[in-house]
PDB file of C-alpha atoms in Angstrom:
ATOM      1  CA  MET A   1     -26.820 -33.467 -13.717  1.00 43.00           C
ATOM      2  CA  THR A   2     -28.410 -35.342 -16.807  1.00 42.00           C
ATOM      3  CA  ARG A   3     -26.057 -37.238 -19.117  1.00 42.00           C
ATOM      4  CA  GLY A   4     -24.577 -35.038 -21.489  1.00 43.00           C
ATOM      5  CA  MET A   5     -24.930 -31.879 -19.761  1.00 40.00           C
ATOM      6  CA  THR A   6     -21.539 -30.185 -19.363  1.00 40.00           C
ATOM      7  CA  MET A   7     -20.247 -27.966 -16.408  1.00 40.00           C
ATOM      8  CA  SER A   8     -20.407 -24.909 -18.845  1.00 43.00           C
ATOM      9  CA  GLU A   9     -24.179 -25.239 -19.185  1.00 47.00           C
ATOM     10  CA  ASN A  10     -24.548 -24.384 -15.479  1.00 59.00           C
ATOM     11  CA  ARG A  11     -22.475 -21.090 -15.584  1.00 63.00           C
ATOM     12  CA  PRO A  12     -24.066 -17.801 -15.835  1.00 72.00           C
ATOM     13  CA  HIS A  13     -24.050 -16.165 -19.392  1.00 80.00           C
ATOM     14  CA  ILE A  14     -21.258 -13.621 -19.331  1.00 84.00           C
ATOM     15  CA  THR A  15     -21.466 -10.725 -21.926  1.00 85.00           C
ATOM     16  CA  ALA A  16     -18.467  -9.175 -23.700  1.00 80.00           C
ATOM     17  CA  ALA A  17     -19.605  -5.905 -22.276  1.00 81.00           C
ATOM     18  CA  GLN A  18     -19.336  -7.213 -18.754  1.00 84.00           C
ATOM     19  CA  VAL A  19     -15.842  -8.321 -19.534  1.00 82.00           C
ATOM     20  CA  LYS A  20     -14.947  -5.111 -21.108  1.00 79.00           C
ATOM     21  CA  VAL A  21     -16.187  -3.091 -18.036  1.00 80.00           C
ATOM     22  CA  LEU A  22     -14.174  -5.400 -15.650  1.00 77.00           C
ATOM     23  CA  ARG A  23     -11.090  -5.143 -17.788  1.00 74.00           C
ATOM     24  CA  GLU A  24     -11.309  -1.298 -17.523  1.00 70.00           C
ATOM     25  CA  ALA A  25     -11.829  -1.356 -13.819  1.00 72.00           C
ATOM     26  CA  THR A  26      -9.027  -3.763 -12.942  1.00 68.00           C
ATOM     27  CA  GLY A  27      -6.377  -4.029 -15.928  1.00 64.00           C
ATOM     28  CA  ALA A  28      -6.666  -7.616 -15.577  1.00 65.00           C
ATOM     29  CA  GLY A  29      -6.601 -10.094 -18.699  1.00 65.00           C
ATOM     30  CA  MET A  30      -9.799 -11.057 -20.651  1.00 70.00           C
ATOM     31  CA  MET A  31      -9.986 -14.714 -19.490  1.00 71.00           C
ATOM     32  CA  ASP A  32      -9.149 -13.661 -15.985  1.00 75.00           C
ATOM     33  CA  CYS A  33     -12.140 -11.278 -16.046  1.00 80.00           C
ATOM     34  CA  LYS A  34     -14.372 -13.941 -17.811  1.00 82.00           C
ATOM     35  CA  ARG A  35     -13.638 -16.554 -14.952  1.00 83.00           C
ATOM     36  CA  ALA A  36     -14.061 -14.124 -12.260  1.00 85.00           C
ATOM     37  CA  LEU A  37     -17.422 -13.107 -13.601  1.00 87.00           C
ATOM     38  CA  GLU A  38     -18.561 -16.634 -13.728  1.00 89.00           C
ATOM     39  CA  GLU A  39     -17.455 -17.265 -10.308  1.00 89.00           C
ATOM     40  CA  ALA A  40     -19.268 -14.058  -9.116  1.00 88.00           C
ATOM     41  CA  GLU A  41     -22.478 -15.145 -11.183  1.00 88.00           C
ATOM     42  CA  GLY A  42     -22.174 -11.986 -13.240  1.00 87.00           C
ATOM     43  CA  ASP A  43     -21.763  -9.629 -10.218  1.00 87.00           C
ATOM     44  CA  VAL A  44     -18.785  -7.065 -11.376  1.00 83.00           C
ATOM     45  CA  ALA A  45     -18.234  -5.710  -7.669  1.00 81.00           C
ATOM     46  CA  ARG A  46     -17.702  -9.375  -6.533  1.00 85.00           C
ATOM     47  CA  ALA A  47     -15.604 -10.153  -9.503  1.00 84.00           C
ATOM     48  CA  THR A  48     -13.400  -7.080  -8.932  1.00 82.00           C
ATOM     49  CA  GLU A  49     -12.734  -8.276  -5.223  1.00 83.00           C
ATOM     50  CA  ILE A  50     -12.099 -11.808  -6.658  1.00 84.00           C
ATOM     51  CA  LEU A  51      -9.432 -10.269  -9.018  1.00 80.00           C
ATOM     52  CA  ARG A  52      -8.024  -8.061  -6.330  1.00 75.00           C
ATOM     53  CA  GLU A  53      -7.552 -11.140  -3.982  1.00 75.00           C
ATOM     54  CA  ARG A  54      -5.812 -13.119  -6.845  1.00 71.00           C
ATOM     55  CA  GLY A  55      -3.608 -10.205  -7.643  1.00 66.00           C
ATOM     56  CA  LEU A  56      -2.573  -9.672  -4.101  1.00 43.00           C
ATOM     57  CA  ALA A  57      -1.844 -13.541  -3.823  1.00 42.00           C
ATOM     58  CA  SER A  58       0.347 -13.400  -7.101  1.00 51.00           C
ATOM     59  CA  ALA A  59       2.213 -10.152  -5.660  1.00 54.00           C
ATOM     60  CA  ARG A  60       3.055 -11.922  -2.283  1.00 53.00           C
ATOM     61  CA  LYS A  61       4.591 -14.855  -4.570  1.00 53.00           C
ATOM     62  CA  LYS A  62       7.025 -12.073  -5.975  1.00 58.00           C
ATOM     63  CA  ALA A  63       8.016 -10.977  -2.421  1.00 60.00           C
ATOM     64  CA  GLY A  64      11.311 -12.958  -2.204  1.00 61.00           C
ATOM     65  CA  ARG A  65      12.548 -11.681  -5.454  1.00 66.00           C
ATOM     66  CA  ALA A  66      15.114  -9.034  -6.084  1.00 64.00           C
ATOM     67  CA  ALA A  67      14.048  -5.614  -7.007  1.00 70.00           C
ATOM     68  CA  ASN A  68      17.094  -3.451  -7.868  1.00 77.00           C
ATOM     69  CA  GLU A  69      15.723  -1.278 -10.499  1.00 90.00           C
ATOM     70  CA  GLY A  70      13.043   1.633 -10.449  1.00 94.00           C
ATOM     71  CA  LEU A  71      13.460   5.235  -9.897  1.00 95.00           C
ATOM     72  CA  VAL A  72      13.237   8.104  -7.565  1.00 96.00           C
ATOM     73  CA  ALA A  73      10.281  10.227  -7.960  1.00 96.00           C
ATOM     74  CA  SER A  74       9.661  13.832  -6.634  1.00 96.00           C
ATOM     75  CA  TYR A  75       6.724  16.007  -5.496  1.00 96.00           C
ATOM     76  CA  ILE A  76       6.595  19.476  -4.758  1.00 95.00           C
ATOM     77  CA  HIS A  77       3.292  20.972  -3.237  1.00 90.00           C
ATOM     78  CA  HIS A  78       1.846  23.927  -5.166  1.00 86.00           C
ATOM     79  CA  ASN A  79       3.032  26.412  -2.528  1.00 87.00           C
ATOM     80  CA  SER A  80       6.558  25.161  -2.487  1.00 91.00           C
ATOM     81  CA  ARG A  81       6.364  24.541   1.049  1.00 93.00           C
ATOM     82  CA  VAL A  82       6.416  20.685   1.161  1.00 95.00           C
ATOM     83  CA  GLY A  83       8.763  18.468  -1.006  1.00 96.00           C
ATOM     84  CA  VAL A  84       9.209  14.726  -1.180  1.00 97.00           C
ATOM     85  CA  LEU A  85      11.704  12.261  -2.831  1.00 97.00           C
ATOM     86  CA  VAL A  86      10.647   8.588  -2.907  1.00 97.00           C
ATOM     87  CA  GLU A  87      12.492   5.535  -4.009  1.00 97.00           C
ATOM     88  CA  VAL A  88      10.395   2.683  -5.805  1.00 96.00           C
ATOM     89  CA  ASN A  89      11.978  -0.608  -6.892  1.00 95.00           C
ATOM     90  CA  CYS A  90      10.991  -3.055  -9.383  1.00 93.00           C
ATOM     91  CA  GLU A  91      13.101  -6.051 -11.042  1.00 90.00           C
ATOM     92  CA  THR A  92      13.739  -4.520 -14.593  1.00 90.00           C
ATOM     93  CA  ASP A  93      14.514  -1.108 -16.134  1.00 90.00           C
ATOM     94  CA  PHE A  94      11.515  -2.116 -18.766  1.00 93.00           C
ATOM     95  CA  VAL A  95       8.946  -1.940 -16.069  1.00 92.00           C
ATOM     96  CA  ALA A  96      10.502   1.086 -14.515  1.00 93.00           C
ATOM     97  CA  ASN A  97      10.270   2.990 -17.584  1.00 93.00           C
ATOM     98  CA  THR A  98       6.496   2.044 -18.066  1.00 95.00           C
ATOM     99  CA  GLU A  99       3.746   4.715 -17.404  1.00 96.00           C
ATOM    100  CA  GLU A 100       2.067   2.836 -14.778  1.00 95.00           C
ATOM    101  CA  PHE A 101       5.164   2.383 -12.832  1.00 96.00           C
ATOM    102  CA  ARG A 102       6.171   6.073 -12.965  1.00 96.00           C
ATOM    103  CA  THR A 103       2.589   7.020 -12.253  1.00 97.00           C
ATOM    104  CA  LEU A 104       2.595   4.668  -9.082  1.00 97.00           C
ATOM    105  CA  ALA A 105       5.850   6.345  -7.956  1.00 97.00           C
ATOM    106  CA  ARG A 106       4.424   9.886  -8.167  1.00 96.00           C
ATOM    107  CA  GLU A 107       1.270   8.925  -6.461  1.00 97.00           C
ATOM    108  CA  VAL A 108       3.251   7.409  -3.610  1.00 98.00           C
ATOM    109  CA  ALA A 109       5.192  10.897  -3.480  1.00 97.00           C
ATOM    110  CA  LEU A 110       1.979  12.969  -3.376  1.00 97.00           C
ATOM    111  CA  HIS A 111       0.561  10.612  -0.684  1.00 97.00           C
ATOM    112  CA  VAL A 112       3.748  11.234   1.654  1.00 97.00           C
ATOM    113  CA  ALA A 113       3.440  14.966   1.151  1.00 96.00           C
ATOM    114  CA  SER A 114      -0.203  14.769   2.037  1.00 95.00           C
ATOM    115  CA  MET A 115      -0.196  12.226   4.952  1.00 96.00           C
ATOM    116  CA  SER A 116       3.182  12.742   6.608  1.00 95.00           C
ATOM    117  CA  PRO A 117       4.070   9.121   7.356  1.00 97.00           C
ATOM    118  CA  ARG A 118       7.016   8.560   9.555  1.00 96.00           C
ATOM    119  CA  TRP A 119       8.204   5.107   8.476  1.00 97.00           C
ATOM    120  CA  THR A 120       8.161   3.125   5.312  1.00 96.00           C
ATOM    121  CA  SER A 121       7.201  -0.254   6.873  1.00 94.00           C
ATOM    122  CA  ARG A 122       6.260  -1.727  10.251  1.00 91.00           C
ATOM    123  CA  ASP A 123       9.893  -3.281  10.399  1.00 91.00           C
ATOM    124  CA  GLU A 124      11.314   0.208  10.626  1.00 94.00           C
ATOM    125  CA  VAL A 125       9.371   1.371  13.660  1.00 94.00           C
ATOM    126  CA  PRO A 126      11.851   1.315  16.473  1.00 94.00           C
ATOM    127  CA  THR A 127      11.205  -1.370  19.338  1.00 93.00           C
ATOM    128  CA  ALA A 128      11.561   1.589  22.002  1.00 95.00           C
ATOM    129  CA  VAL A 129       8.682   3.670  20.333  1.00 95.00           C
ATOM    130  CA  LEU A 130       6.516   0.616  20.025  1.00 93.00           C
ATOM    131  CA  GLU A 131       7.122  -0.318  23.832  1.00 94.00           C
ATOM    132  CA  ALA A 132       6.522   3.271  24.938  1.00 94.00           C
ATOM    133  CA  GLU A 133       3.121   3.446  22.856  1.00 94.00           C
ATOM    134  CA  SER A 134       2.035   0.064  24.246  1.00 92.00           C
ATOM    135  CA  ARG A 135       2.502   1.595  27.808  1.00 93.00           C
ATOM    136  CA  ILE A 136       0.559   4.469  26.931  1.00 93.00           C
ATOM    137  CA  TYR A 137      -2.228   2.513  25.607  1.00 92.00           C
ATOM    138  CA  GLU A 138      -2.240   0.110  28.559  1.00 91.00           C
ATOM    139  CA  ALA A 139      -2.714   2.895  30.954  1.00 92.00           C
ATOM    140  CA  ARG A 140      -5.440   4.598  28.736  1.00 89.00           C
ATOM    141  CA  ALA A 141      -7.376   1.288  28.642  1.00 89.00           C
ATOM    142  CA  ARG A 142      -7.220   0.886  32.333  1.00 88.00           C
ATOM    143  CA  GLU A 143      -8.354   4.542  32.726  1.00 87.00           C
ATOM    144  CA  MET A 144     -11.416   3.558  30.517  1.00 86.00           C
ATOM    145  CA  GLY A 145     -12.287   0.934  33.095  1.00 86.00           C
ATOM    146  CA  ARG A 146     -11.530  -1.863  30.659  1.00 86.00           C
ATOM    147  CA  PRO A 147     -11.192  -5.308  32.268  1.00 88.00           C
ATOM    148  CA  GLU A 148      -7.666  -6.593  32.630  1.00 87.00           C
ATOM    149  CA  LYS A 149      -8.241  -9.646  30.479  1.00 88.00           C
ATOM    150  CA  VAL A 150      -9.390  -7.558  27.463  1.00 86.00           C
ATOM    151  CA  VAL A 151      -6.585  -4.780  28.060  1.00 88.00           C
ATOM    152  CA  PRO A 152      -4.123  -6.638  25.672  1.00 88.00           C
ATOM    153  CA  ARG A 153      -6.635  -6.705  22.923  1.00 89.00           C
ATOM    154  CA  VAL A 154      -7.359  -3.023  23.241  1.00 89.00           C
ATOM    155  CA  VAL A 155      -3.540  -2.294  23.189  1.00 89.00           C
ATOM    156  CA  GLU A 156      -3.151  -4.417  19.959  1.00 89.00           C
ATOM    157  CA  GLY A 157      -6.118  -2.447  18.272  1.00 91.00           C
ATOM    158  CA  MET A 158      -4.497   0.711  19.179  1.00 93.00           C
ATOM    159  CA  ILE A 159      -1.148  -0.307  17.876  1.00 92.00           C
ATOM    160  CA  GLU A 160      -2.666  -1.298  14.690  1.00 93.00           C
ATOM    161  CA  SER A 161      -4.530   2.328  14.621  1.00 94.00           C
ATOM    162  CA  PHE A 162      -0.723   3.521  15.286  1.00 96.00           C
ATOM    163  CA  TYR A 163       0.633   1.868  12.339  1.00 95.00           C
ATOM    164  CA  ARG A 164      -2.223   3.188  10.030  1.00 95.00           C
ATOM    165  CA  ASP A 165      -1.319   6.629  11.071  1.00 96.00           C
ATOM    166  CA  ASN A 166       2.600   6.539  10.951  1.00 97.00           C
ATOM    167  CA  VAL A 167       3.674   3.816   8.597  1.00 97.00           C
ATOM    168  CA  LEU A 168       3.353   4.499   4.781  1.00 97.00           C
ATOM    169  CA  LEU A 169       2.374   1.048   3.676  1.00 95.00           C
ATOM    170  CA  ASP A 170      -0.423   0.782   6.271  1.00 95.00           C
ATOM    171  CA  GLN A 171      -1.935   4.162   5.719  1.00 97.00           C
ATOM    172  CA  PRO A 172      -5.099   4.339   3.485  1.00 96.00           C
ATOM    173  CA  TYR A 173      -4.341   5.801   0.120  1.00 96.00           C
ATOM    174  CA  VAL A 174      -4.966   9.535   0.198  1.00 96.00           C
ATOM    175  CA  ARG A 175      -7.132   9.174  -3.131  1.00 96.00           C
ATOM    176  CA  ASP A 176      -9.039   6.180  -2.113  1.00 94.00           C
ATOM    177  CA  ASP A 177      -9.316   5.341   1.399  1.00 93.00           C
ATOM    178  CA  SER A 178     -10.486   1.651   0.722  1.00 93.00           C
ATOM    179  CA  ARG A 179      -6.989   0.689   0.009  1.00 92.00           C
ATOM    180  CA  THR A 180      -3.766   0.987   1.631  1.00 94.00           C
ATOM    181  CA  ILE A 181      -0.532   2.178  -0.042  1.00 96.00           C
ATOM    182  CA  GLY A 182       0.597  -1.424   0.601  1.00 92.00           C
ATOM    183  CA  GLN A 183      -2.399  -2.762  -1.255  1.00 92.00           C
ATOM    184  CA  LEU A 184      -1.913  -0.054  -4.059  1.00 94.00           C
ATOM    185  CA  VAL A 185       1.788  -1.257  -4.517  1.00 93.00           C
ATOM    186  CA  ASP A 186       0.773  -5.170  -4.423  1.00 89.00           C
ATOM    187  CA  GLU A 187      -1.921  -4.437  -7.129  1.00 91.00           C
ATOM    188  CA  ALA A 188       0.671  -2.610  -9.377  1.00 91.00           C
ATOM    189  CA  SER A 189       3.024  -5.560  -8.756  1.00 89.00           C
ATOM    190  CA  ALA A 190       0.208  -8.221 -10.002  1.00 87.00           C
ATOM    191  CA  ARG A 191      -0.471  -6.064 -13.090  1.00 89.00           C
ATOM    192  CA  LEU A 192       3.163  -5.418 -13.944  1.00 88.00           C
ATOM    193  CA  GLY A 193       4.394  -9.180 -13.338  1.00 86.00           C
ATOM    194  CA  GLU A 194       7.337  -7.835 -11.169  1.00 86.00           C
ATOM    195  CA  LYS A 195       8.014  -7.394  -7.502  1.00 87.00           C
ATOM    196  CA  VAL A 196       7.311  -3.615  -6.707  1.00 92.00           C
ATOM    197  CA  ALA A 197       8.412  -2.180  -3.467  1.00 93.00           C
ATOM    198  CA  VAL A 198       8.669   1.167  -1.874  1.00 96.00           C
ATOM    199  CA  ARG A 199      12.110   1.321  -0.526  1.00 94.00           C
ATOM    200  CA  ARG A 200      12.423   4.736   1.542  1.00 96.00           C
ATOM    201  CA  PHE A 201      11.335   8.319   1.405  1.00 97.00           C
ATOM    202  CA  THR A 202      12.204  11.822   2.643  1.00 95.00           C
ATOM    203  CA  ARG A 203       9.869  14.519   3.350  1.00 95.00           C
ATOM    204  CA  TYR A 204      10.675  18.198   3.529  1.00 94.00           C
ATOM    205  CA  GLN A 205       8.648  20.948   5.010  1.00 92.00           C
ATOM    206  CA  LEU A 206       9.853  24.632   5.180  1.00 90.00           C
ATOM    207  CA  GLY A 207      10.828  25.478   8.487  1.00 84.00           C
ATOM    208  CA  GLU A 208      10.104  22.079  10.108  1.00 77.00           C
ATOM    209  CA  GLU A 209      12.622  21.072  12.636  1.00 68.00           C
ATOM    210  CA  LEU A 210      14.093  17.594  12.401  1.00 57.00           C
ATOM    211  CA  GLU A 211      13.153  15.278  15.291  1.00 49.00           C
ATOM    212  CA  GLU A 212      15.888  14.145  17.532  1.00 41.00           C
ATOM    213  CA  GLY A 213      16.464  10.391  17.379  1.00 37.00           C
ATOM    214  CA  LEU A 214      14.704   9.538  14.121  1.00 39.00           C
ATOM    215  CA  GLY A 215      17.387  10.342  11.724  1.00 36.00           C
ATOM    216  CA  GLU A 216      17.955  12.899   9.242  1.00 36.00           C
ATOM    217  CA  GLY A 217      14.740  12.156   7.294  1.00 39.00           C
ATOM    218  CA  LEU A 218      11.587  10.656   8.789  1.00 40.00           C
ATOM    219  CA  GLY A 219      10.514   7.591   7.145  1.00 45.00           C
ATOM    220  CA  GLU A 220      13.775   6.524   5.563  1.00 43.00           C
ATOM    221  CA  GLY A 221      15.670   3.530   5.805  1.00 41.00           C
ATOM    222  CA  PRO A 222      19.173   4.449   6.025  1.00 35.00           C
ATOM    223  CA  ALA A 223      19.732   8.180   6.295  1.00 34.00           C
ATOM    224  CA  GLU A 224      21.299   9.654   3.093  1.00 37.00           C
ATOM    225  CA  ALA A 225      21.505  13.225   1.722  1.00 34.00           C
ATOM    226  CA  PRO A 226      20.231  13.269  -1.959  1.00 37.00           C
ATOM    227  CA  GLU A 227      23.168  12.947  -4.341  1.00 38.00           C
ATOM    228  CA  GLY A 228      25.080  16.029  -5.097  1.00 37.00           C
ATOM    229  CA  GLY A 229      23.770  18.197  -2.075  1.00 37.00           C
ATOM    230  CA  ASP A 230      23.123  18.358   1.502  1.00 38.00           C
ATOM    231  CA  ARG A 231      20.061  18.400   3.645  1.00 35.00           C
ATOM    232  CA  PRO A 232      18.355  21.779   4.359  1.00 35.00           C
TER     233      PRO A 232
END
C-alpha cells in the first residue's frame, strides 16, 4: 500500500440503491447493510447471507434470556377442518404487540396446520421414540447392504431426516423451504432485538383420534386444555 492510501480506497464503491435493496430484503440497519455489501464486494446475495449469519449469531446470544411475554395465535383452515393454537414468547409486551411479532406467530400457526409437526423441539422427542427409530434405521441400512462401519452414519442421517419431518423448529418453512422454522424465529429475534421462542402448540383435525402415549396434543409441552374449555 502506498503512503497516504487508506483502507477505504481499497473497498468497492457501494451505492445508496444497493443499500436500499439490501435493507428492504433483510430489514437490517443501513450501516450493517453497507458493511455487509463492502465485505461481499457488492454482491447482494452474498451480503444477505452475511447478514443472516450475523443475525443468527446475535439471536443465539439471546438464548439464555427469559421470554415470559408474547401471545397465543390461532389459525383455522378455510374448510374449518383443521385448527391450531400456538404460543410464541418474547421478553416484553412492547415487542409482543408489534406487527412483525404477530405476523411471525400467525405464520408459525399456519405452518403447523400445513405440516403437522409432532413436537416443538428436539428436546421433546421421547428417548424411547428415538431408540425405536434408530433400530429401524439400523435394520434398513443393513438390508441395503451398507458396510457395518458406515451404518452409524447412515442412521445419523436418517435421524436428522426424522427431525426435519416431525420437529417444528427443524421443519422447512412451508412458504420458503430454504429456511427452517427455527431459522425464521432466530431471524425475527435478531431484528426485534429480543429473545423469541415458540413454546408449544396444539393442532386439531376434525375426526382425528389422539395418538396414545403422546399426550393430549401432539407437539405440546405440558398437555393443557385451552382456558375456558375442554379438548374435543
